[in-house]
C-alpha positions as a printed Julia matrix, in Angstrom:
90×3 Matrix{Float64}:
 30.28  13.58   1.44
 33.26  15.09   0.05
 35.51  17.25   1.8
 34.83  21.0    1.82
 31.21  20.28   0.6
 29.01  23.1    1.24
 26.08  21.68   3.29
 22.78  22.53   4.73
 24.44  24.03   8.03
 27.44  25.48   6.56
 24.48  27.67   4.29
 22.39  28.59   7.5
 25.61  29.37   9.3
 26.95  31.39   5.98
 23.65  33.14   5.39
 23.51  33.98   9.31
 27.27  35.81   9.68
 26.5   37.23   6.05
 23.49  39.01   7.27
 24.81  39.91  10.58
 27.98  41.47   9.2
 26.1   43.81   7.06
 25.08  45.4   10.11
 28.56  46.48  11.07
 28.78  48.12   7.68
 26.73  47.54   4.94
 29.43  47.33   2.46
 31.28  44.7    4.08
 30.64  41.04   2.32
 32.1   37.72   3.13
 33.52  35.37   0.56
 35.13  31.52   0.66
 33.19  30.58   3.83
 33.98  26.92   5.41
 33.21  25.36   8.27
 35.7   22.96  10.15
 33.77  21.48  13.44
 36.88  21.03  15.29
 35.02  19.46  18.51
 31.37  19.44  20.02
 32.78  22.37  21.69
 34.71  24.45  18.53
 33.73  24.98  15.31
 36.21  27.16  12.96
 34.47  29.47  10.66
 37.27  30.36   7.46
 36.19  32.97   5.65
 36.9   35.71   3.75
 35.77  39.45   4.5
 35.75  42.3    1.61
 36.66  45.66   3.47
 36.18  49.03   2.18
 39.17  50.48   2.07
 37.89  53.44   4.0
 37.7   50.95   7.14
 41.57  49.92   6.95
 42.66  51.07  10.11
 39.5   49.33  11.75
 40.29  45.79  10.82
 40.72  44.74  13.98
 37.21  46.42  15.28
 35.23  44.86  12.61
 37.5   41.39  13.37
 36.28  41.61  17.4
 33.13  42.71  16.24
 32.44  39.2   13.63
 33.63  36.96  16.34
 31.03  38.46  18.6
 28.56  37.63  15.9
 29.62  34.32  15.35
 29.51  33.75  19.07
 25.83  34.95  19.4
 24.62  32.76  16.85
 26.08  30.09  18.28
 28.46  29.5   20.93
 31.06  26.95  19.42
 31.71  29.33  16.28
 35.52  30.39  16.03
 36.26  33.07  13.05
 39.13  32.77  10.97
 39.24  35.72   8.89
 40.87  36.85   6.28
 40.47  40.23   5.2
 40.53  41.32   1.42
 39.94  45.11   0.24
 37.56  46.36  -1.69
 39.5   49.49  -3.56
 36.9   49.93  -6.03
 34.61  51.35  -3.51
 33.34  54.92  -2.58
């Protein structure tokens, strides 16, 4: 399989932080998402999150808050975020 092929876990584990996230805020959405199993006992999520720009100055709440997410659904999950903004929004 080619590198940086999206594949049946990487989709579960997309569609699960994807969900999850929207209960943080529902206009948060996550973009680019990879998976990079580092170990049996890491695996880097790299992904992109779309912030209102209203929630700026929490970036680093919502950031502690997806990692908890990510650890819930399953132990091994390290994020890697990077955070765009969404300036279009109300």
């Amino acid at each position: 399989m080619a590198s940086g092929a999206f594949t049946a876990g990487s989709h579960a584990a997309r569609s699960a932080v994807a969900q999850q996230v929207k209960t943080i805020h529902p206009a948060l959405t996550i973009h680019d998402f990879r998976m990079t199993p580092k170990s049996d006992e890491r695996t880097n999520l790299i992904f992109d999150v779309v912030l209102p720009v209203d929630l700026a100055n929490e970036k680093q709440a919502v950031k502690k808050q997806i990692e908890k997410i990510a650890k819930e659904i399953d132990p091994t999950y390290r994020c890697v975020i990077t955070f765009d903004f969404d300036y279009t929004s109300k």
